[in-house]
CSV table of C-alpha atoms in Angstrom, one decimal:
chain,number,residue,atom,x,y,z
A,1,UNK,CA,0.0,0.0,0.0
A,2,UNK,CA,2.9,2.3,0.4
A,3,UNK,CA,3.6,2.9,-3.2
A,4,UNK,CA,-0.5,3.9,-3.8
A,5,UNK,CA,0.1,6.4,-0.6
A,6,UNK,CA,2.8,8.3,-1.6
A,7,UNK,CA,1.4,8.1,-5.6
A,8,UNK,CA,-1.8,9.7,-3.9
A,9,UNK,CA,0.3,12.2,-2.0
A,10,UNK,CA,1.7,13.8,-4.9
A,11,UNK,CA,-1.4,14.5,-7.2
A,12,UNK,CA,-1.6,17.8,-7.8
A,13,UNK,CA,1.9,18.9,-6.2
A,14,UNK,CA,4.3,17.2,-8.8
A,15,UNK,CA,2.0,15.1,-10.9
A,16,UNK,CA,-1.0,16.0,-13.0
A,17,UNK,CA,-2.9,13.2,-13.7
A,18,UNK,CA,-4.8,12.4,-16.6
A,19,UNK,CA,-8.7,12.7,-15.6
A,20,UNK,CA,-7.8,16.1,-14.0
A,21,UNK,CA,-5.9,17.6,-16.9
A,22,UNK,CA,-8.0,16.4,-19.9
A,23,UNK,CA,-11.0,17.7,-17.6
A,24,UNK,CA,-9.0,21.2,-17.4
A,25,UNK,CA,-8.4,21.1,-21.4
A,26,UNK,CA,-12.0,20.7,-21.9
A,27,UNK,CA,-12.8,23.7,-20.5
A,28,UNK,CA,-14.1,22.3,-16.4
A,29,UNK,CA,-13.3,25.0,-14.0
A,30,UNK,CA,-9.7,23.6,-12.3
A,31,UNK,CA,-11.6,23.0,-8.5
A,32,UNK,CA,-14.1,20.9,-10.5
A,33,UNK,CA,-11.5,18.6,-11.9
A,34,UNK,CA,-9.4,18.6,-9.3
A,35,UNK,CA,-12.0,17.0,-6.9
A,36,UNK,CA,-12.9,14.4,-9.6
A,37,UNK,CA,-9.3,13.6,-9.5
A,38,UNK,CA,-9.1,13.5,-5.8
A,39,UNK,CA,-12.4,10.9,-5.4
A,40,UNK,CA,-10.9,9.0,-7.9
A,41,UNK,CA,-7.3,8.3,-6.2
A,42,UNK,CA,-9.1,7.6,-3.0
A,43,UNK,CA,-11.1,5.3,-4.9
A,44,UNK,CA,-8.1,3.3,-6.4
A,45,UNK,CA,-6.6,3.3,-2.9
A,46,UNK,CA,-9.3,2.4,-0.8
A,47,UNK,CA,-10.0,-0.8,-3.5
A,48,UNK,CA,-6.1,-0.8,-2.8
A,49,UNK,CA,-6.6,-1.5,0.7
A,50,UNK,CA,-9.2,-3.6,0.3
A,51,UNK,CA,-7.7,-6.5,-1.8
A,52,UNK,CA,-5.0,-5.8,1.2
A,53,UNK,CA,-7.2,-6.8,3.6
A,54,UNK,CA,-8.5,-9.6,2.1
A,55,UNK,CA,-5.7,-11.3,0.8
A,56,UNK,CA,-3.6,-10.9,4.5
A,57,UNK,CA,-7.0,-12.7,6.1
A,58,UNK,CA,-7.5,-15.5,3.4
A,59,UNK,CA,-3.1,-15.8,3.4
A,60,UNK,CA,-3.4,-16.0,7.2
A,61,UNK,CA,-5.9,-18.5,7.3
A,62,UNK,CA,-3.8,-20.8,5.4
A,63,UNK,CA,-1.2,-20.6,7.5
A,64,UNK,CA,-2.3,-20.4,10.4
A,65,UNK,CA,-4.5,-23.2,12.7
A,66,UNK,CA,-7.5,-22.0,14.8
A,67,UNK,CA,-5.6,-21.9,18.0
A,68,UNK,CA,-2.8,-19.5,16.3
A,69,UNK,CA,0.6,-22.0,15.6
A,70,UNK,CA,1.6,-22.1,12.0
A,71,UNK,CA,1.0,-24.7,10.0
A,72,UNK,CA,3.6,-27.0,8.7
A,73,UNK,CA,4.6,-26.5,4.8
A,74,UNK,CA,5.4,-28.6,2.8
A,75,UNK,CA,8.5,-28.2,0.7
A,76,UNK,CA,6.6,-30.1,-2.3
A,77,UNK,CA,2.9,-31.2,-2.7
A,78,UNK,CA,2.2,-34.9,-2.2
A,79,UNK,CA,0.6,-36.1,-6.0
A,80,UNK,CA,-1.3,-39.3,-3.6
């Protein structure tokens, strides 16, 4: 998530992305399409956060047993 974060950090400041300046060429007033810019980055990074979240949970409950010791891994998978 770190990479998103600091991507989202520097819209606007060193960066002009592409929703916010082709809305700018056409003529939107800049405030305008700099907040459709801004709802769209937080959009990416909150759906950035959320495939986080979900892949930590479903990765931690393959490794890890109900009462919270790790489960053994196999170097390669058993073909029986």
């Amino acid at each position: 998530m770190i990479p998103q974060i600091e991507t989202t950090k520097a819209v606007g400041l060193v960066v002009l992305p592409g929703a916010m300046t082709g809305l700018i060429l056409a003529g939107v007033k800049p405030l305008d399409a700099v907040l459709v810019q801004a709802s769209v980055m937080y959009l990416v990074l909150g759906s950035v956060a959320t495939t986080t979240t979900v892949v930590a949970i479903g990765i931690q409950r393959r490794l890890f047993t109900p009462d919270h010791r790790l489960r053994p891994l196999s170097a390669t998978p058993s073909g029986r």
